Amino acid sequence: MDTSNRYGAFKKNKMILKIVKYPEPVLQQPGEPVTEFNGELKKLVADMFETMYASQGIGLAAPQVAVSKRVTVIDLSLGKDPAQKLVLINPEVILREGKQYEEEGCLSFPEIREKISRAAKVSIRAQNEKGKWFEMDGEELLSRAFQHEIDHLDGMLFIFRMSALKRDLVLRKIRKLQREGTW
Ligand code: NI
């Protein structure tokens, strides 16, 4: 009946974006800093959450949806607890402490899981969707998510944090999946 409202709802609708896989070049390019905190950024963030939840991920960086910008979203609750939704714009790690060595995966490397050495605790600073700077500490899984996602914004992928031996095995597995047409 009311087409203008319907169009409005359509425009605001969240979209599931395509997640690009390795070796898509955008994944290895450093993202551009965000300078405009506008509706376009809000839409990107909302779409990134939608895309991440659809793939059961706990973190997603803009280069993974082929947007070369320093934007990442994290939600360790997989969408179950709105209080755990984190939006990090132009984030940087300002403090690293200790070591952890745990399994990690990445939505741009489906089916690949390997142990990666990371700092046990980190402090980060980032801007929110409105451009306001804030600082936050993370331990264990959150610390790992911060480091993994901020790496993405620098064009750094988790396979390059593995030993050369493990990386070769992973790359061989990817080539096999590519040949089978399942990558
Ligand atoms: Ni990743």
XYZ file of N, CA, C and O in Angstrom, residues 47-150:
416
model
N 25.943 -4.220 7.150
C 26.056 -5.324 6.184
C 27.159 -6.305 6.590
O 27.033 -7.518 6.385
N 28.240 -5.759 7.163
C 29.333 -6.644 7.591
C 28.889 -7.546 8.743
O 29.236 -8.730 8.779
N 28.120 -6.992 9.700
C 27.588 -7.839 10.778
C 26.707 -8.943 10.190
O 26.830 -10.117 10.551
N 25.809 -8.550 9.295
C 24.883 -9.508 8.674
C 25.658 -10.630 7.969
O 25.333 -11.812 8.088
N 26.687 -10.230 7.240
C 27.514 -11.169 6.470
C 28.276 -12.110 7.405
O 28.329 -13.324 7.179
N 28.826 -11.535 8.480
C 29.587 -12.331 9.448
C 28.682 -13.352 10.140
O 29.048 -14.521 10.271
N 27.484 -12.919 10.565
C 26.561 -13.842 11.236
C 26.131 -14.963 10.292
O 26.013 -16.119 10.704
N 25.909 -14.617 9.032
C 25.466 -15.617 8.057
C 26.521 -16.708 7.878
O 26.204 -17.831 7.507
N 27.794 -16.360 8.139
C 28.886 -17.335 7.986
C 29.379 -17.860 9.318
O 30.422 -18.513 9.369
N 28.660 -17.531 10.409
C 29.036 -18.005 11.748
C 30.437 -17.580 12.134
O 31.164 -18.343 12.775
N 30.817 -16.353 11.758
C 32.148 -15.857 12.119
C 32.076 -14.997 13.374
O 31.010 -14.525 13.758
N 33.245 -14.795 14.003
C 33.294 -13.902 15.172
C 33.998 -12.591 14.836
O 34.042 -11.688 15.661
N 34.548 -12.506 13.619
C 35.205 -11.268 13.199
C 35.201 -11.177 11.685
O 35.259 -12.212 11.006
N 35.095 -9.962 11.184
C 35.136 -9.760 9.729
C 35.729 -8.383 9.462
O 35.364 -7.406 10.117
N 36.639 -8.325 8.508
C 37.290 -7.062 8.147
C 36.820 -6.647 6.747
O 36.557 -7.503 5.898
N 36.723 -5.327 6.531
C 36.182 -4.827 5.263
C 36.890 -5.388 4.019
O 36.213 -5.701 3.032
N 38.234 -5.541 4.026
C 38.858 -6.122 2.819
C 38.293 -7.497 2.453
O 38.324 -7.895 1.291
N 37.738 -8.216 3.438
C 37.149 -9.538 3.159
C 35.844 -9.454 2.384
O 35.372 -10.454 1.853
N 35.249 -8.245 2.353
C 34.078 -8.051 1.495
C 34.460 -7.099 0.346
O 33.635 -6.373 -0.194
N 35.778 -7.121 0.027
C 36.334 -6.384 -1.110
C 36.210 -4.868 -0.950
O 36.165 -4.142 -1.940
N 36.170 -4.390 0.291
C 36.167 -2.945 0.553
C 37.486 -2.637 1.276
O 37.689 -3.054 2.415
N 38.379 -1.923 0.581
C 39.715 -1.713 1.126
C 39.729 -0.526 2.089
O 40.290 0.529 1.808
N 39.087 -0.713 3.230
C 38.985 0.337 4.249
C 39.290 -0.245 5.609
O 39.067 -1.434 5.846
N 39.737 0.614 6.522
C 40.110 0.155 7.867
C 38.887 0.084 8.774
O 38.694 0.912 9.665
N 38.066 -0.929 8.493
C 36.819 -1.161 9.226
C 36.760 -2.644 9.586
O 36.986 -3.491 8.719
N 36.461 -2.953 10.842
C 36.252 -4.348 11.200
C 35.152 -4.476 12.252
O 34.918 -3.554 13.027
N 34.457 -5.606 12.213
C 33.417 -5.896 13.208
C 33.782 -7.209 13.897
O 34.348 -8.113 13.278
N 33.462 -7.275 15.183
C 33.757 -8.467 15.993
C 32.535 -8.732 16.869
O 31.913 -7.791 17.372
N 32.182 -9.999 17.028
C 31.135 -10.365 17.988
C 31.374 -11.808 18.421
O 31.031 -12.748 17.699
N 31.976 -11.952 19.597
C 32.305 -13.298 20.081
C 31.051 -14.110 20.386
O 31.114 -15.333 20.497
N 29.897 -13.441 20.533
C 28.653 -14.158 20.885
C 27.913 -14.680 19.649
O 26.846 -15.273 19.781
N 28.464 -14.456 18.452
C 27.833 -14.893 17.190
C 26.414 -14.327 17.040
O 25.517 -14.997 16.522
N 26.213 -13.113 17.533
C 24.913 -12.454 17.355
C 23.922 -12.721 18.477
O 22.789 -12.266 18.413
N 24.351 -13.449 19.508
C 23.416 -13.783 20.587
C 23.325 -12.692 21.639
O 22.315 -12.580 22.324
N 24.387 -11.912 21.794
C 24.416 -10.886 22.835
C 24.801 -9.534 22.222
O 25.973 -9.294 21.916
N 23.813 -8.642 22.033
C 24.093 -7.355 21.380
C 25.195 -6.554 22.078
O 25.882 -5.753 21.433
N 25.393 -6.782 23.384
C 26.415 -6.041 24.131
C 27.829 -6.412 23.673
O 28.786 -5.701 23.970
N 27.950 -7.533 22.957
C 29.291 -7.960 22.524
C 29.632 -7.510 21.102
O 30.696 -7.837 20.585
N 28.726 -6.760 20.470
C 28.993 -6.255 19.118
C 30.043 -5.142 19.185
O 29.853 -4.158 19.894
N 31.136 -5.328 18.458
C 32.200 -4.323 18.451
C 32.441 -3.834 17.032
O 32.568 -4.640 16.107
N 32.490 -2.526 16.895
C 32.822 -1.905 15.613
C 34.131 -1.161 15.810
O 34.221 -0.294 16.681
N 35.140 -1.521 15.039
C 36.436 -0.858 15.165
C 36.767 -0.181 13.842
O 36.935 -0.846 12.818
N 36.842 1.154 13.889
C 37.218 1.917 12.703
C 38.628 2.474 12.934
O 38.907 2.999 14.018
N 39.483 2.337 11.947
C 40.887 2.780 12.039
C 41.579 2.251 13.310
O 42.272 3.011 13.999
N 41.392 0.966 13.641
C 41.943 0.475 14.906
C 43.451 0.245 14.848
O 44.005 -0.003 13.779
N 44.079 0.344 15.999
C 45.492 -0.026 16.107
C 45.761 -0.663 17.466
O 45.118 -0.315 18.448
N 46.709 -1.595 17.460
C 47.132 -2.219 18.716
C 48.132 -1.274 19.362
O 49.096 -0.850 18.726
N 47.889 -0.905 20.639
C 48.818 0.018 21.302
C 49.655 -0.663 22.387
O 50.627 -0.102 22.849
N 49.248 -1.890 22.758
C 50.014 -2.603 23.780
C 49.826 -4.101 23.583
O 48.707 -4.553 23.346
N 50.925 -4.842 23.674
C 50.858 -6.303 23.569
C 51.532 -6.898 24.795
O 52.564 -6.388 25.225
N 50.982 -7.986 25.303
C 51.523 -8.603 26.508
C 51.378 -10.119 26.424
O 50.306 -10.610 26.054
N 52.440 -10.832 26.782
C 52.372 -12.290 26.873
C 52.188 -12.971 25.531
O 52.262 -12.339 24.479
N 52.001 -14.287 25.601
C 51.862 -15.101 24.372
C 50.721 -16.094 24.524
O 50.458 -16.586 25.608
N 50.053 -16.389 23.421
C 49.099 -17.498 23.378
C 49.297 -18.202 22.031
O 49.753 -17.592 21.058
N 48.982 -19.482 22.016
C 49.182 -20.285 20.811
C 47.944 -21.151 20.664
O 47.811 -22.187 21.315
N 46.980 -20.683 19.873
C 45.684 -21.357 19.769
C 45.258 -21.470 18.304
O 45.762 -20.755 17.445
N 44.276 -22.337 18.092
C 43.753 -22.522 16.735
C 42.994 -21.299 16.267
O 42.248 -20.682 17.018
N 43.174 -20.993 14.986
C 42.507 -19.842 14.407
C 41.967 -20.200 13.033
O 42.551 -21.015 12.325
N 40.857 -19.590 12.675
C 40.321 -19.749 11.331
C 40.069 -18.373 10.745
O 40.248 -17.359 11.420
N 39.650 -18.350 9.488
C 39.409 -17.075 8.809
C 38.351 -17.310 7.733
O 38.429 -18.296 7.002
N 37.363 -16.415 7.653
C 36.278 -16.611 6.681
C 36.778 -16.560 5.234
O 36.105 -17.048 4.336
N 37.969 -16.018 5.016
C 38.526 -16.005 3.659
C 39.340 -17.264 3.359
O 39.886 -17.408 2.257
N 39.413 -18.165 4.373
C 40.099 -19.458 4.223
C 39.190 -20.561 4.760
O 39.511 -21.192 5.779
N 38.043 -20.806 4.119
C 37.113 -21.791 4.674
C 37.782 -23.157 4.874
O 38.572 -23.582 4.035
N 37.467 -23.780 5.979
C 37.955 -25.122 6.326
C 39.402 -25.178 6.793
O 39.890 -26.245 7.149
N 40.092 -24.031 6.792
C 41.484 -24.046 7.246
C 41.526 -23.595 8.705
O 41.004 -22.533 9.039
N 42.098 -24.420 9.571
C 42.292 -24.027 10.967
C 43.693 -24.425 11.388
O 44.104 -25.568 11.179
N 44.436 -23.478 11.939
C 45.807 -23.773 12.371
C 46.116 -22.985 13.630
O 45.538 -21.926 13.863
N 47.052 -23.514 14.393
C 47.496 -22.797 15.589
C 48.401 -21.632 15.180
O 49.289 -21.799 14.334
N 48.130 -20.478 15.797
C 48.869 -19.253 15.476
C 49.352 -18.633 16.787
O 48.607 -18.591 17.765
N 50.575 -18.155 16.795
C 51.104 -17.483 17.980
C 50.663 -16.018 17.974
O 50.828 -15.311 16.989
N 50.066 -15.590 19.079
C 49.573 -14.205 19.227
C 49.915 -13.706 20.616
O 50.182 -14.506 21.521
N 49.813 -12.396 20.809
C 49.935 -11.841 22.153
C 48.734 -12.306 22.984
O 47.614 -12.402 22.467
N 48.969 -12.592 24.273
C 47.888 -13.058 25.148
C 46.891 -11.938 25.426
O 45.683 -12.167 25.471
N 47.422 -10.743 25.631
C 46.570 -9.574 25.915
C 46.991 -8.440 25.011
O 48.186 -8.266 24.740
N 46.021 -7.689 24.546
C 46.346 -6.463 23.805
C 45.435 -5.331 24.269
O 44.331 -5.559 24.772
N 45.948 -4.129 24.104
C 45.106 -2.941 24.222
C 45.045 -2.330 22.837
O 46.049 -2.292 22.124
N 43.856 -1.896 22.470
C 43.698 -1.279 21.152
C 43.076 0.107 21.322
O 42.455 0.414 22.345
N 43.278 0.934 20.304
C 42.471 2.154 20.211
C 41.813 2.145 18.845
O 42.379 1.627 17.868
N 40.623 2.673 18.789
C 39.856 2.670 17.541
C 38.815 3.783 17.603
O 38.580 4.357 18.678
N 38.218 4.066 16.468
C 37.097 4.998 16.421
C 35.802 4.211 16.285
O 35.794 3.117 15.713
N 34.718 4.764 16.818
C 33.416 4.120 16.621
C 32.770 4.668 15.339
O 33.390 5.459 14.616
N 31.540 4.256 15.079
C 30.870 4.669 13.838
C 30.695 6.182 13.719
O 30.486 6.708 12.636
N 30.752 6.876 14.885
C 30.597 8.335 14.866
C 31.948 9.052 14.822
O 31.997 10.276 14.819
N 33.024 8.271 14.848
C 34.348 8.874 14.770
C 34.989 9.121 16.118
O 36.098 9.654 16.204
N 34.298 8.727 17.195
C 34.852 8.948 18.541
C 35.895 7.874 18.865
O 35.652 6.690 18.689
N 37.070 8.330 19.345
C 38.134 7.393 19.711
C 37.837 6.738 21.054
O 37.313 7.389 21.959
N 38.179 5.470 21.175
C 38.060 4.777 22.463
C 39.189 3.749 22.570
O 39.810 3.397 21.570
N 39.441 3.316 23.796
C 40.448 2.280 24.019
C 39.789 1.076 24.668
O 38.787 1.217 25.363
N 40.356 -0.088 24.398
C 39.771 -1.305 24.930
C 40.860 -2.359 25.106
O 41.803 -2.407 24.325
N 40.709 -3.182 26.138
C 41.641 -4.286 26.360
C 40.974 -5.595 25.976
O 39.756 -5.737 26.114
N 41.761 -6.553 25.529
C 41.219 -7.875 25.220
C 42.178 -8.957 25.669
O 43.397 -8.784 25.590
N 41.609 -10.049 26.162
C 42.412 -11.217 26.539
C 41.917 -12.417 25.755
O 40.796 -12.424 25.256
N 42.749 -13.451 25.718
C 42.385 -14.732 25.118
C 41.749 -14.562 23.734
O 42.335 -13.980 22.841
N 40.500 -15.076 23.577
C 39.870 -15.070 22.252
C 39.666 -13.647 21.717
O 39.871 -13.383 20.528
N 39.277 -12.720 22.588
C 39.068 -11.338 22.122
C 40.390 -10.715 21.671
O 40.442 -10.029 20.648
N 41.456 -11.001 22.407
C 42.775 -10.497 22.031
C 43.166 -11.036 20.651
O 43.686 -10.309 19.795
N 42.874 -12.313 20.441
C 43.210 -12.949 19.157
C 42.372 -12.353 18.033
O 42.870 -12.110 16.936
N 41.099 -12.121 18.308
C 40.226 -11.520 17.293
C 40.724 -10.114 16.934
O 40.791 -9.759 15.751
N 41.086 -9.333 17.944
C 41.620 -7.987 17.670
C 42.830 -8.080 16.744
O 42.924 -7.376 15.740
N 43.758 -8.972 17.080
C 45.008 -9.054 16.308
C 44.748 -9.584 14.896
O 45.305 -9.080 13.924
N 43.886 -10.594 14.786
C 43.576 -11.183 13.476
C 42.920 -10.142 12.570
O 43.308 -9.989 11.401
N 41.928 -9.413 13.111
C 41.183 -8.454 12.274
C 42.023 -7.225 11.932
O 41.978 -6.734 10.802
N 42.803 -6.743 12.883
C 43.656 -5.574 12.591
C 44.729 -5.969 11.578
O 45.056 -5.196 10.687
